[in-house]
Coordinates of C-alpha atoms in Angstrom, one line a residue:
Chain A
X1 CA -104.5 107.6 -170.9
X2 CA -102.8 110.8 -170.7
X3 CA -102.9 113.9 -172.7
X4 CA -100.8 114.1 -175.9
X5 CA -97.8 116.2 -175.7
X6 CA -97.3 115.8 -171.9
X7 CA -94.6 113.7 -170.3
X8 CA -96.5 110.9 -168.5
X9 CA -96.3 111.4 -164.7
X10 CA -95.2 108.4 -162.8
X11 CA -96.5 109.5 -159.5
X12 CA -100.5 109.8 -159.7
X13 CA -102.5 112.6 -158.0
X14 CA -102.0 115.6 -160.4
X15 CA -105.6 115.6 -161.6
X16 CA -107.3 114.9 -158.5
X17 CA -105.4 117.5 -156.5
X18 CA -105.9 120.1 -159.2
X19 CA -109.6 119.3 -159.1
X20 CA -109.9 119.7 -155.4
X21 CA -108.0 122.9 -155.4
X22 CA -109.8 124.6 -158.2
X23 CA -113.0 123.6 -156.6
X24 CA -112.2 124.9 -153.2
X25 CA -110.7 128.0 -154.4
X26 CA -114.0 128.7 -156.5
X27 CA -116.2 128.1 -153.4
X28 CA -114.2 130.2 -150.9
X29 CA -112.3 132.9 -153.0
X30 CA -113.5 133.3 -156.7
X31 CA -117.2 133.0 -156.5
X32 CA -117.5 135.6 -153.6
X33 CA -115.1 137.9 -155.4
X34 CA -117.3 137.4 -158.8
X35 CA -120.3 138.4 -156.8
X36 CA -118.6 141.5 -155.4
X37 CA -117.7 142.6 -159.0
X38 CA -121.1 141.8 -160.4
X39 CA -122.6 143.8 -157.6
X40 CA -120.5 146.9 -158.2
X41 CA -121.2 146.6 -162.0
X42 CA -124.9 146.8 -161.3
X43 CA -124.5 150.5 -160.6
X44 CA -123.8 151.4 -164.1
X45 CA -120.4 153.0 -165.3
X46 CA -121.4 156.6 -164.3
X47 CA -122.3 155.9 -160.7
X48 CA -119.2 153.6 -160.5
X49 CA -116.7 156.4 -161.6
X50 CA -118.7 158.9 -159.4
X51 CA -118.3 156.9 -156.1
X52 CA -114.6 155.8 -157.1
X53 CA -113.6 159.3 -157.5
X54 CA -115.2 160.9 -154.7
X55 CA -112.9 162.7 -152.4
X56 CA -114.0 160.5 -149.4
X57 CA -113.3 157.3 -151.3
X58 CA -109.9 158.5 -152.6
X59 CA -109.0 159.8 -149.1
X60 CA -109.8 156.3 -147.5
X61 CA -108.1 154.3 -150.1
X62 CA -105.0 156.6 -149.9
X63 CA -104.8 156.2 -146.1
X64 CA -105.4 152.4 -146.1
X65 CA -102.8 151.7 -148.7
X66 CA -100.3 154.4 -147.5
X67 CA -100.5 153.4 -144.0
X68 CA -100.3 149.6 -144.8
X69 CA -97.2 150.4 -146.8
X70 CA -95.5 152.5 -144.3
X71 CA -96.4 149.7 -141.5
X72 CA -95.0 147.1 -143.6
X73 CA -91.7 148.9 -144.2
X74 CA -91.4 149.6 -140.5
X75 CA -92.0 145.8 -139.8
X76 CA -89.6 144.8 -142.4
X77 CA -86.8 146.5 -140.5
X78 CA -87.8 145.7 -136.9
X79 CA -89.1 142.1 -137.8
X80 CA -85.8 141.4 -139.4
X81 CA -83.8 142.6 -136.3
X82 CA -86.2 140.6 -134.1
X83 CA -85.9 137.6 -136.1
X84 CA -82.0 138.1 -136.1
X85 CA -81.9 138.2 -132.3
X86 CA -84.1 135.3 -131.8
X87 CA -82.0 133.2 -134.3
X88 CA -78.3 134.2 -133.5
X89 CA -78.4 135.0 -129.6
X90 CA -79.1 132.9 -126.9
X91 CA -80.3 135.2 -124.1
X92 CA -82.6 134.5 -121.0
X93 CA -86.2 134.9 -122.0
X94 CA -85.6 134.1 -125.6
X95 CA -88.5 131.5 -125.9
X96 CA -90.7 134.1 -124.2
X97 CA -90.0 136.6 -126.7
X98 CA -90.4 134.0 -129.5
X99 CA -94.0 133.3 -128.2
X100 CA -94.9 137.1 -127.6
X101 CA -94.0 137.6 -131.4
X102 CA -97.2 135.5 -132.2
X103 CA -99.5 137.3 -130.1
X104 CA -100.9 139.8 -132.5
X105 CA -102.0 136.7 -134.6
X106 CA -104.0 135.3 -131.7
X107 CA -105.3 138.3 -130.0
X108 CA -108.8 139.5 -131.0
X109 CA -108.0 142.7 -133.0
X110 CA -110.5 144.7 -131.2
X111 CA -108.8 144.1 -127.9
X112 CA -105.3 145.2 -129.6
X113 CA -107.1 148.3 -130.9
X114 CA -108.6 149.3 -127.6
X115 CA -105.5 148.9 -125.8
X116 CA -103.6 150.8 -128.4
X117 CA -106.0 153.7 -128.4
X118 CA -105.9 153.6 -124.5
X119 CA -102.1 154.0 -124.4
X120 CA -101.5 156.4 -127.1
X121 CA -104.5 158.7 -126.3
X122 CA -103.2 162.2 -125.0
X123 CA -103.8 161.1 -121.5
X124 CA -102.4 157.6 -122.0
X125 CA -99.1 156.3 -120.8
X126 CA -97.3 156.8 -124.0
X127 CA -99.6 159.4 -125.4
X128 CA -98.9 161.8 -122.4
X129 CA -95.2 161.8 -123.0
X130 CA -95.7 162.5 -126.6
X131 CA -98.2 165.1 -126.4
X132 CA -96.1 167.9 -125.0
X133 CA -93.9 167.5 -128.4
X134 CA -97.1 168.1 -130.5
X135 CA -97.1 164.4 -131.6
X136 CA -100.5 163.0 -131.7
X137 CA -100.9 159.5 -132.4
X138 CA -104.4 158.4 -131.5
X139 CA -107.2 159.6 -133.7
X140 CA -104.8 160.6 -136.5
X141 CA -103.3 158.7 -139.7
X142 CA -100.2 158.0 -137.5
X143 CA -102.3 156.1 -135.2
X144 CA -103.5 154.0 -138.1
X145 CA -100.0 153.2 -139.0
X146 CA -99.3 152.2 -135.4
X147 CA -102.1 149.5 -135.3
X148 CA -100.8 148.1 -138.6
X149 CA -97.3 147.8 -137.3
X150 CA -98.8 145.9 -134.5
X151 CA -100.6 143.4 -136.3
X152 CA -98.2 143.0 -139.2
X153 CA -95.1 142.3 -137.1
X154 CA -95.3 138.4 -136.9
X155 CA -95.6 138.1 -140.6
X156 CA -92.3 139.5 -141.2
X157 CA -90.6 137.8 -138.3
X158 CA -92.0 134.3 -139.2
X159 CA -91.1 134.7 -142.8
X160 CA -87.4 135.6 -142.3
X161 CA -86.6 133.4 -139.2
X162 CA -86.3 129.9 -141.0
X163 CA -84.2 131.5 -143.6
X164 CA -82.0 132.9 -141.2
X165 CA -81.6 129.8 -139.4
X166 CA -80.4 128.2 -142.5
X167 CA -77.5 130.9 -143.2
X168 CA -74.4 129.4 -141.9
X169 CA -72.2 131.7 -139.7
X170 CA -69.4 130.5 -141.8
X171 CA -70.5 132.9 -144.5
X172 CA -70.1 135.9 -142.2
X173 CA -66.7 134.4 -140.9
X174 CA -65.4 133.9 -144.6
X175 CA -66.5 137.6 -145.4
X176 CA -64.7 139.0 -142.4
X177 CA -61.3 137.1 -143.0
X178 CA -61.7 138.4 -146.5
X179 CA -61.4 141.8 -144.9
X180 CA -65.2 142.9 -144.9
X181 CA -66.1 145.2 -142.1
X182 CA -69.4 144.4 -140.2
X183 CA -71.6 146.8 -142.2
X184 CA -70.3 145.3 -145.5
X185 CA -70.7 141.8 -144.3
X186 CA -74.4 142.6 -143.4
X187 CA -75.0 144.5 -146.6
X188 CA -73.3 142.0 -149.0
X189 CA -73.4 138.7 -147.5
X190 CA -76.4 138.6 -145.0
X191 CA -79.1 140.7 -146.7
X192 CA -79.2 139.4 -150.1
X193 CA -80.0 135.7 -149.5
X194 CA -82.5 137.0 -146.9
X195 CA -84.2 139.5 -149.5
X196 CA -86.8 136.8 -150.9
X197 CA -88.1 136.1 -147.4
X198 CA -88.1 139.7 -146.3
X199 CA -90.2 140.5 -149.3
X200 CA -92.6 137.6 -148.6
X201 CA -93.0 139.0 -145.0
X202 CA -93.3 142.4 -146.4
X203 CA -96.1 141.5 -148.8
X204 CA -98.1 139.4 -146.2
X205 CA -97.7 142.3 -143.6
X206 CA -99.0 144.7 -146.2
X207 CA -101.9 142.7 -147.4
X208 CA -103.0 142.3 -144.0
X209 CA -102.7 146.0 -143.2
X210 CA -104.7 147.0 -146.2
X211 CA -107.7 144.7 -145.1
X212 CA -107.2 145.4 -141.3
X213 CA -110.3 146.7 -139.6
X214 CA -110.8 145.7 -136.1
X215 CA -107.7 147.1 -134.4
X216 CA -107.5 150.2 -136.4
X217 CA -111.0 151.6 -135.9
X218 CA -110.4 152.2 -132.2
X219 CA -107.2 154.2 -132.7
X220 CA -108.0 155.9 -135.7
X221 CA -110.9 158.3 -134.7
X222 CA -112.5 157.7 -138.2
X223 CA -112.6 161.3 -139.2
X224 CA -113.8 161.5 -142.8
X225 CA -111.1 162.5 -145.1
X226 CA -108.5 162.4 -142.4
X227 CA -108.5 159.2 -140.6
X228 CA -111.0 157.0 -142.1
X229 CA -109.8 153.6 -143.5
X230 CA -111.4 152.1 -146.7
X231 CA -112.6 149.0 -144.8
X232 CA -114.5 151.2 -142.4
X233 CA -115.9 153.2 -145.4
X234 CA -117.4 150.0 -146.5
X235 CA -119.2 149.3 -143.3
X236 CA -120.5 152.7 -143.1
X237 CA -122.0 152.4 -146.6
X238 CA -123.4 149.0 -145.7
X239 CA -124.9 150.7 -142.6
X240 CA -126.5 153.0 -144.8
X241 CA -128.1 150.2 -147.0
X242 CA -125.9 151.5 -150.1
X243 CA -124.7 148.1 -151.0
X244 CA -123.6 149.2 -154.5
X245 CA -121.4 151.8 -152.9
X246 CA -119.8 149.3 -150.7
X247 CA -119.2 147.1 -153.4
X248 CA -117.4 149.7 -155.5
X249 CA -115.0 150.4 -152.7
X250 CA -114.4 146.7 -152.3
X251 CA -113.6 146.2 -155.9
X252 CA -111.3 149.1 -156.0
X253 CA -109.4 147.7 -152.8
X254 CA -109.4 144.1 -154.5
X255 CA -107.8 145.4 -157.7
X256 CA -105.3 147.8 -156.1
X257 CA -104.2 144.8 -153.7
X258 CA -104.1 142.2 -156.4
X259 CA -102.0 144.5 -158.8
X260 CA -99.6 145.4 -155.9
X261 CA -99.2 142.0 -154.7
X262 CA -98.7 140.5 -158.1
X263 CA -96.0 143.0 -158.7
X264 CA -94.1 142.3 -155.7
X265 CA -94.5 138.5 -156.5
X266 CA -93.0 138.9 -160.0
X267 CA -90.1 141.0 -158.6
X268 CA -89.4 138.5 -156.0
X269 CA -89.7 135.5 -158.7
X270 CA -87.2 137.3 -161.1
X271 CA -84.9 138.1 -158.2
X272 CA -84.9 134.4 -157.3
X273 CA -84.1 133.5 -160.9
X274 CA -81.3 135.9 -160.9
X275 CA -79.2 134.4 -158.3
X276 CA -79.6 130.9 -159.8
X277 CA -81.8 129.1 -157.4
X278 CA -85.2 129.9 -158.7
Chain B
X1 CA -34.1 130.3 -139.4
X2 CA -37.1 132.5 -140.3
X3 CA -40.6 131.4 -139.1
X4 CA -43.6 132.3 -140.9
X5 CA -46.1 131.3 -138.2
X6 CA -45.2 130.3 -134.6
X7 CA -47.7 129.0 -132.2
X8 CA -46.5 129.2 -128.5
X9 CA -48.2 127.2 -125.9
X10 CA -51.9 127.7 -127.0
X11 CA -54.5 126.8 -124.6
X12 CA -58.4 127.0 -125.2
X13 CA -61.2 125.6 -123.4
X14 CA -65.0 125.6 -124.2
X15 CA -67.0 125.2 -120.9
X16 CA -65.5 122.3 -119.1
X17 CA -63.8 120.7 -122.3
X18 CA -60.1 121.4 -122.8
X19 CA -59.8 121.8 -126.5
X20 CA -56.1 122.6 -126.6
X21 CA -53.7 122.0 -123.7
X22 CA -50.6 124.0 -124.6
X23 CA -49.8 123.4 -128.2
X24 CA -46.7 124.7 -129.9
X25 CA -45.7 124.5 -133.5
X26 CA -43.6 126.6 -135.9
X27 CA -44.4 126.7 -139.7
X28 CA -41.5 127.8 -142.1
X29 CA -42.1 129.9 -145.0
X30 CA -43.7 128.1 -147.8
X31 CA -44.3 125.0 -145.9
X32 CA -47.2 122.8 -146.0
X33 CA -48.1 121.3 -142.6
X34 CA -51.0 119.0 -142.0
X35 CA -52.8 118.7 -138.6
X36 CA -54.0 115.4 -138.3
X37 CA -56.0 113.8 -135.5
X38 CA -59.3 112.0 -134.6
X39 CA -62.3 114.1 -134.2
X40 CA -62.3 116.2 -131.0
X41 CA -58.4 116.3 -131.1
X42 CA -58.5 120.1 -131.2
X43 CA -57.0 120.4 -134.8
X44 CA -60.1 122.6 -135.9
X45 CA -59.9 124.7 -132.9
X46 CA -56.2 125.3 -133.6
X47 CA -56.9 126.4 -137.1
X48 CA -59.6 128.9 -136.1
X49 CA -57.4 130.3 -133.2
X50 CA -54.7 131.1 -135.8
X51 CA -57.4 132.6 -138.1
X52 CA -58.6 134.8 -135.3
X53 CA -62.1 133.3 -135.2
X54 CA -61.8 132.2 -131.6
X55 CA -59.8 133.9 -128.8
X56 CA -57.1 131.9 -127.0
X57 CA -57.1 131.3 -123.3
X58 CA -53.3 131.6 -123.1
X59 CA -50.3 131.5 -125.3
X60 CA -49.7 133.4 -128.4
X61 CA -49.6 133.4 -132.1
X62 CA -47.0 135.1 -134.3
X63 CA -46.9 135.8 -137.9
X64 CA -43.0 136.2 -138.5
X65 CA -42.3 138.8 -135.7
X66 CA -45.8 140.4 -135.7
X67 CA -48.1 139.5 -132.8
X68 CA -51.5 138.2 -134.0
X69 CA -53.5 139.6 -131.1
X70 CA -52.7 143.1 -132.1
X71 CA -54.2 142.5 -135.8
X72 CA -57.9 142.9 -136.8
X73 CA -59.2 139.9 -138.9
X74 CA -58.6 142.0 -142.0
X75 CA -55.1 142.9 -141.1
X76 CA -54.4 139.1 -140.3
X77 CA -54.7 138.5 -144.0
X78 CA -55.6 135.0 -143.7
X79 CA -56.7 132.7 -146.5
X80 CA -59.4 130.4 -145.1
X81 CA -61.1 127.7 -146.9
X82 CA -64.0 125.9 -145.2
X83 CA -65.0 122.4 -145.4
X84 CA -68.6 123.4 -146.9
X85 CA -67.0 125.9 -149.2
X86 CA -69.0 129.0 -147.6
X87 CA -69.3 130.5 -151.1
X88 CA -71.7 133.5 -151.4
X89 CA -74.6 131.9 -153.2
X90 CA -76.0 135.1 -154.5
X91 CA -72.8 136.0 -156.1
X92 CA -71.1 134.7 -159.4
X93 CA -67.7 133.0 -159.4
X94 CA -66.2 136.2 -160.6
X95 CA -67.8 138.2 -157.7
X96 CA -67.0 135.6 -155.1
X97 CA -63.2 135.6 -155.9
X98 CA -63.1 139.4 -156.1
X99 CA -65.0 140.0 -152.7
X100 CA -61.7 140.3 -150.8
X101 CA -60.4 142.9 -153.2
X102 CA -63.4 145.0 -153.2
X103 CA -63.9 144.9 -149.3
X104 CA -60.7 146.8 -149.1
X105 CA -60.6 150.4 -148.1
X106 CA -61.0 152.7 -150.9
X107 CA -57.3 153.8 -151.1
X108 CA -55.9 150.3 -151.0
X109 CA -58.5 148.9 -153.5
X110 CA -57.2 147.9 -156.9
X111 CA -59.0 149.5 -159.9
X112 CA -61.8 147.6 -161.8
X113 CA -59.5 146.6 -164.5
X114 CA -57.0 145.3 -162.2
X115 CA -59.4 143.3 -160.1
X116 CA -60.8 141.8 -163.4
X117 CA -57.4 140.8 -164.6
X118 CA -56.5 139.3 -160.9
X119 CA -59.7 137.3 -161.0
X120 CA -58.8 136.0 -164.5
X121 CA -55.3 134.8 -163.3
X122 CA -56.9 133.1 -160.3
X123 CA -59.4 131.4 -162.3
X124 CA -56.7 130.1 -164.6
X125 CA -54.6 128.9 -161.6
X126 CA -57.7 126.9 -160.3
X127 CA -58.5 125.8 -163.7
X128 CA -61.9 127.1 -163.9
X129 CA -61.4 129.8 -166.7
X130 CA -64.8 130.3 -168.7
X131 CA -66.9 129.7 -165.5
X132 CA -66.7 133.2 -164.2
X133 CA -70.3 134.1 -164.7
X134 CA -71.8 130.8 -163.1
X135 CA -73.4 130.8 -159.6
X136 CA -72.1 128.4 -157.0
X137 CA -75.1 126.3 -157.3
X138 CA -74.2 125.5 -161.0
X139 CA -70.7 124.0 -160.0
X140 CA -69.8 120.6 -158.7
X141 CA -68.4 120.2 -155.3
X142 CA -64.8 120.1 -156.5
X143 CA -65.4 123.1 -158.5
X144 CA -66.8 125.1 -155.6
X145 CA -63.9 124.2 -153.5
X146 CA -61.6 125.5 -156.2
X147 CA -63.5 128.7 -156.2
X148 CA -63.3 128.9 -152.4
X149 CA -59.4 128.4 -152.7
X150 CA -59.2 131.2 -155.4
X151 CA -61.2 133.6 -153.1
X152 CA -58.8 132.9 -150.3
X153 CA -55.5 133.3 -152.6
X154 CA -57.1 136.6 -153.9
X155 CA -56.2 138.6 -150.8
X156 CA -52.5 137.4 -151.1
X157 CA -52.7 135.7 -147.6
X158 CA -49.7 135.5 -145.1
X159 CA -51.0 132.1 -144.2
X160 CA -53.4 129.8 -146.0
X161 CA -55.6 127.7 -143.5
X162 CA -57.6 124.8 -145.1
X163 CA -60.2 123.2 -142.7
X164 CA -60.8 119.6 -144.0
X165 CA -60.8 121.1 -147.7
X166 CA -61.9 117.8 -149.3
X167 CA -64.2 116.5 -146.6
X168 CA -67.2 117.0 -148.3
X169 CA -66.1 115.5 -151.7
X170 CA -66.3 112.0 -152.9
X171 CA -63.3 109.5 -153.1
X172 CA -62.0 110.1 -156.6
X173 CA -62.5 113.9 -156.6
X174 CA -60.6 113.8 -153.2
X175 CA -57.7 112.2 -154.9
X176 CA -57.6 114.3 -158.0
X177 CA -57.8 117.5 -155.9
X178 CA -55.0 116.3 -153.5
X179 CA -52.7 115.8 -156.3
X180 CA -53.9 119.2 -157.9
X181 CA -53.4 121.0 -154.4
X182 CA -49.8 119.6 -154.2
X183 CA -48.8 121.0 -157.7
X184 CA -50.7 124.4 -156.9
X185 CA -48.7 124.7 -153.6
X186 CA -45.3 123.8 -155.5
X187 CA -46.3 126.7 -157.8
X188 CA -47.5 129.5 -155.5
X189 CA -45.6 128.4 -152.3
X190 CA -48.0 129.8 -149.7
X191 CA -47.3 128.9 -146.1
X192 CA -50.1 126.4 -145.5
X193 CA -51.5 124.9 -142.5
X194 CA -54.4 122.3 -143.2
X195 CA -56.7 120.2 -141.2
X196 CA -57.6 116.6 -142.1
X197 CA -58.7 113.3 -140.5
X198 CA -57.7 111.6 -143.5
X199 CA -54.1 110.2 -142.9
X200 CA -53.6 109.3 -146.6
X201 CA -54.3 112.9 -147.6
X202 CA -51.9 114.3 -144.7
X203 CA -49.1 111.8 -145.5
X204 CA -49.2 112.4 -149.2
X205 CA -49.7 116.3 -149.3
X206 CA -47.8 117.7 -146.3
X207 CA -44.1 118.5 -145.8
X208 CA -44.6 117.9 -142.3
X209 CA -47.5 116.4 -140.3
X210 CA -48.3 117.4 -136.8
X211 CA -50.4 114.6 -135.0
X212 CA -52.8 115.8 -132.5
X213 CA -54.6 113.9 -129.8
X214 CA -56.8 115.3 -127.0
X215 CA -55.7 118.9 -127.4
X216 CA -51.9 118.2 -127.5
X217 CA -49.5 117.5 -130.3
X218 CA -48.0 114.1 -130.0
X219 CA -45.5 114.3 -132.6
X220 CA -44.5 116.6 -135.6
X221 CA -42.4 115.4 -138.6
X222 CA -42.1 114.3 -142.1
X223 CA -44.4 111.6 -143.3
X224 CA -41.7 109.1 -143.3
X225 CA -41.0 110.2 -139.7
X226 CA -44.4 109.9 -138.3
X227 CA -45.0 106.8 -140.2
X228 CA -41.7 104.9 -139.5
X229 CA -40.6 106.3 -136.5
X230 CA -43.5 107.0 -134.3
X231 CA -42.6 108.5 -130.9
X232 CA -45.8 107.5 -129.0
X233 CA -48.0 104.6 -128.9
X234 CA -50.9 106.7 -129.9
X235 CA -49.2 107.9 -133.3
X236 CA -48.0 104.2 -133.9
X237 CA -51.7 102.9 -133.4
X238 CA -53.3 105.9 -135.3
X239 CA -51.4 105.8 -138.4
X240 CA -51.8 103.0 -141.0
X241 CA -53.2 99.8 -140.0
X242 CA -51.3 98.0 -137.1
X243 CA -52.0 95.0 -134.9
X244 CA -51.5 95.9 -131.1
X245 CA -50.3 93.1 -128.8
X246 CA -50.4 93.2 -125.0
X247 CA -46.9 92.1 -124.0
X248 CA -44.6 91.8 -121.3
X249 CA -41.1 93.2 -121.2
X250 CA -38.6 91.2 -119.0
X251 CA -34.8 91.0 -119.4
X252 CA -34.8 93.1 -122.6
X253 CA -37.1 90.6 -124.2
X254 CA -40.6 90.7 -125.4
X255 CA -42.9 88.1 -124.0
X256 CA -46.4 87.2 -125.0
X257 CA -47.6 85.2 -122.2
X258 CA -44.7 82.7 -121.8
X259 CA -43.4 82.8 -125.3
X260 CA -40.6 85.2 -126.2
X261 CA -42.0 86.5 -129.5
X262 CA -39.7 89.2 -130.9
X263 CA -36.0 90.0 -130.3
X264 CA -34.9 92.9 -128.2
X265 CA -37.2 95.7 -127.0
X266 CA -36.1 99.3 -127.5
X267 CA -35.5 99.8 -123.8
X268 CA -34.9 97.8 -120.7
X269 CA -37.7 98.8 -118.3
X270 CA -39.4 95.6 -117.2
X271 CA -43.2 95.5 -117.2
X272 CA -46.3 95.5 -119.3
X273 CA -46.4 97.2 -122.8
X274 CA -47.5 97.1 -126.2
X275 CA -46.2 95.6 -129.4
X276 CA -47.2 97.3 -132.7
X277 CA -46.9 95.4 -135.9
X278 CA -48.2 96.3 -139.4
X279 CA -50.0 93.5 -141.3
X280 CA -47.0 93.7 -144.1
X281 CA -44.6 93.1 -141.2
X282 CA -45.8 89.7 -140.5
X283 CA -44.7 86.6 -142.2
X284 CA -46.5 83.2 -142.5
X285 CA -44.3 80.5 -141.3
X286 CA -44.5 76.8 -140.6
X287 CA -44.5 77.5 -136.8
X288 CA -41.4 76.9 -134.6
X289 CA -39.8 79.2 -132.2
X290 CA -40.5 83.1 -132.0
X291 CA -43.8 82.4 -133.8
X292 CA -47.4 83.2 -133.1
X293 CA -49.8 80.5 -134.0
X294 CA -53.5 80.7 -134.9
X295 CA -56.5 79.9 -136.8
X296 CA -57.4 81.5 -140.3
X297 CA -60.8 83.4 -139.7
X298 CA -61.2 84.9 -143.1
X299 CA -59.0 85.9 -146.3
X300 CA -60.1 88.9 -148.3
X301 CA -58.7 91.1 -151.1
X302 CA -57.8 94.9 -150.4
X303 CA -57.0 96.5 -153.9
X304 CA -53.4 95.0 -154.5
X305 CA -53.1 93.1 -151.3
X306 CA -54.5 89.9 -149.8
X307 CA -55.4 90.2 -146.1
X308 CA -56.1 87.4 -143.7
X309 CA -57.6 87.5 -140.2
X310 CA -56.0 85.2 -137.6
X311 CA -57.4 84.2 -134.3
X312 CA -54.3 83.8 -131.9
X313 CA -55.2 82.5 -128.2
X314 CA -54.6 85.2 -125.8
X315 CA -55.1 88.0 -128.1
X316 CA -57.9 90.6 -127.6
X317 CA -58.6 91.0 -131.3
X318 CA -57.9 89.0 -134.3
X319 CA -54.3 89.6 -136.0
X320 CA -54.3 91.1 -139.5
X321 CA -51.7 89.9 -141.8
X322 CA -51.0 90.4 -145.5
X323 CA -50.2 87.2 -147.4
X324 CA -48.6 86.5 -150.7
X325 CA -50.8 85.8 -153.8
X326 CA -49.3 82.4 -154.2
X327 CA -50.4 81.2 -150.9
X328 CA -54.2 80.6 -150.1
X329 CA -54.8 79.2 -146.5
X330 CA -58.2 77.6 -146.0
X331 CA -60.5 79.2 -143.3
X332 CA -59.8 77.2 -140.3
X333 CA -56.4 76.2 -141.1
X334 CA -53.7 76.6 -138.5
X335 CA -50.8 78.8 -139.5
X336 CA -47.7 80.3 -137.7
X337 CA -46.8 84.1 -138.1
X338 CA -43.3 85.5 -137.6
X339 CA -43.2 89.2 -136.5
X340 CA -40.4 90.7 -138.9
X341 CA -40.6 94.4 -137.7
X342 CA -42.3 95.9 -135.0
X343 CA -42.3 98.7 -132.4
X344 CA -42.7 98.5 -128.7
X345 CA -43.8 100.9 -126.1
X346 CA -43.7 100.2 -122.4
X347 CA -47.0 102.1 -121.2
X348 CA -49.9 99.8 -120.6
X349 CA -52.8 101.0 -122.5

C-alpha cells in the first residue's frame, strides 16, 4: 500500500524514519518551545508589549544580537584564514593548531569567561596594554563580543575546512595561468565555492553567540542597559520569580533568531541553486 | 630555423626523486608535439615547468628568444588544459571562457562587446554554440574539456599545453575528440605540447612524438620514425605490441640458444642482447630452418585480427603472433614461426 500520487519508493524506511524524527523533535524541541510561548501568552497582550518594549529588554536584545553578529563576522574572516592555513600548508605544529581550534567546544564556558575576564581586565596581561589607549574590553559591550568570538571560532573553521580540502589547487593554477593576479584568484575562484560553507559556519557561530551565557557573564560586567545580555536578563527575571517576564524575553529571542537563521538559510539555498549544484 | 619553444637541458628533482635528468627539446611554430611515456617518466613535470607552475633546478626554457624565467605567469601566456578540466564550477561556460580576458589589466582589457564576440567565436570553434549559459555541472565530460580548451585559447597563448586532455573520458569520446583536436589544430595552428600515456593518441595526433623514460628523452621523431625505426630498446618495447626474445649475437648472427633464428644483426658486437618482433612480423610455417617452434596456448580475436599465444621452449613469456583468418590452429597443436622482420639491440635487459 502506498499513498496515491506518490512514486513508490523501492528502498523502505521513509515512514519509520520520519515518524521517529517527528517524535524526537517534538519531545526535545517543539513541546518545550510551545510551553515557552504559552507561558509568555498567559501575561496578556498589554503586559507582553510592555515588557517587550521596555528599555532594559531592548538594550539586552540589541547587545545580544549585535555582539553575536559582530563576533560571527570576525569569525568568518579569521576562521576562514585558519581553515586555509590548516588545509593548504604543512608546518610544524599543524596538528596541534588543528586540535586547539576545537577547545572552545570542549571547555566549560565559565572557565573561558573567567580566563578572558582575567586577561582583559585593566590589570590583566592584555587589558594593561590596551588601557593606556583608552580601550576597555572587560565589563563593556566589546568584552561581550570578544567572548563570543572565542566560542564561535570552531564553527566557521570546521564548516569551511572540508570544502576547502575538496577545492583542487588546479583551479588556482588555471586562474593564475589565465593571467589573474593573486587577489583576483582569491576573490573569483576561491571564495565563491566556499561561500555556502562560510555562510553555514557564520550562521552556526551567530546562533551560538546569541544564546551564549556562561562565558559572557564574567567578562561583560552585566551593567543594565550597557553590558547586560538577553540570556542574563532571563536568569535575573527567573531569580525574581517573574516567570512570565522571563518567558517574554525568551520568546522574543526565539522569534528573532528563527527569522534571522531562516533568512540566511533561504539566501544560502538560492545561492546554491544559482550556481547549478543545488 | 625559427623555434617557438626551446627546452635546454632541464633538470628537476623532488626530494630524492629525479623527475627530469637533463631534457632538451625544440618545438617549431605551429607544431604539435606529444610527450609520451609511462607514468613517472617526467612528462607532466616537463609540462608544468614549461607552464611555470614549477621551477627548474637547472637548464632553461625559451619562448622564441625570450627567456621564460624573466616572465610572470601572466606574461608567459600559456594556454593550459588540465586532465580534470579545472573549470570554475560557479561560472557559466561563457564566464569561464571570458575569464582570461577579464583578468587583464584595465588598459589591455577588451571592451564588453569585444569579449562577448570573442567568446562567441571560440564557442563556435569548439562547437558548443548555444551552451554559453550552462554551468560546467550541466555538461558532459567531452563538452567540459572543450570549454577548458576554449578558455585556454581565449588568451591567445604563445604555446598550448595539454596535460592528458582526454585521460578522464571514455574510449569513444576520446577517439572523437582526438580527430576533432587534429582538425582544430590544423585550422588554428597553435604551437602545442601535449602529454599522454596513450600511444595511439600520440601517434595519431602528433607531428612529432617525444618518448620519455625515467626523466630523460629516449627519442624524438615522427610517428613513423619512432614506430618503425626505434633507436633504443625501451622505445621498441614501449610502442605497439612486441615480443622480446633474449638472444645471443655471434659472428653477426642472432642465436636463440643453439639455433640461428634471424639473418644478420644490425651490428657486429658479440654478446647477449634482445630481439624485438611484432606479432604481425611473425609467419606461421611448417617448421624447418630459421624457425621457432612451439605449442599453441590460445587463439583469440582482437578487432580485425586473430592473435595466438605460442609457448616456445626457452622463452620467458609466450610469443604473440597474428594469424590469418583461413588458418585455425587447435590449442595444443605444434606450429613453427618464422621471423620476417625484427629489431635487435645488444644491451642485456
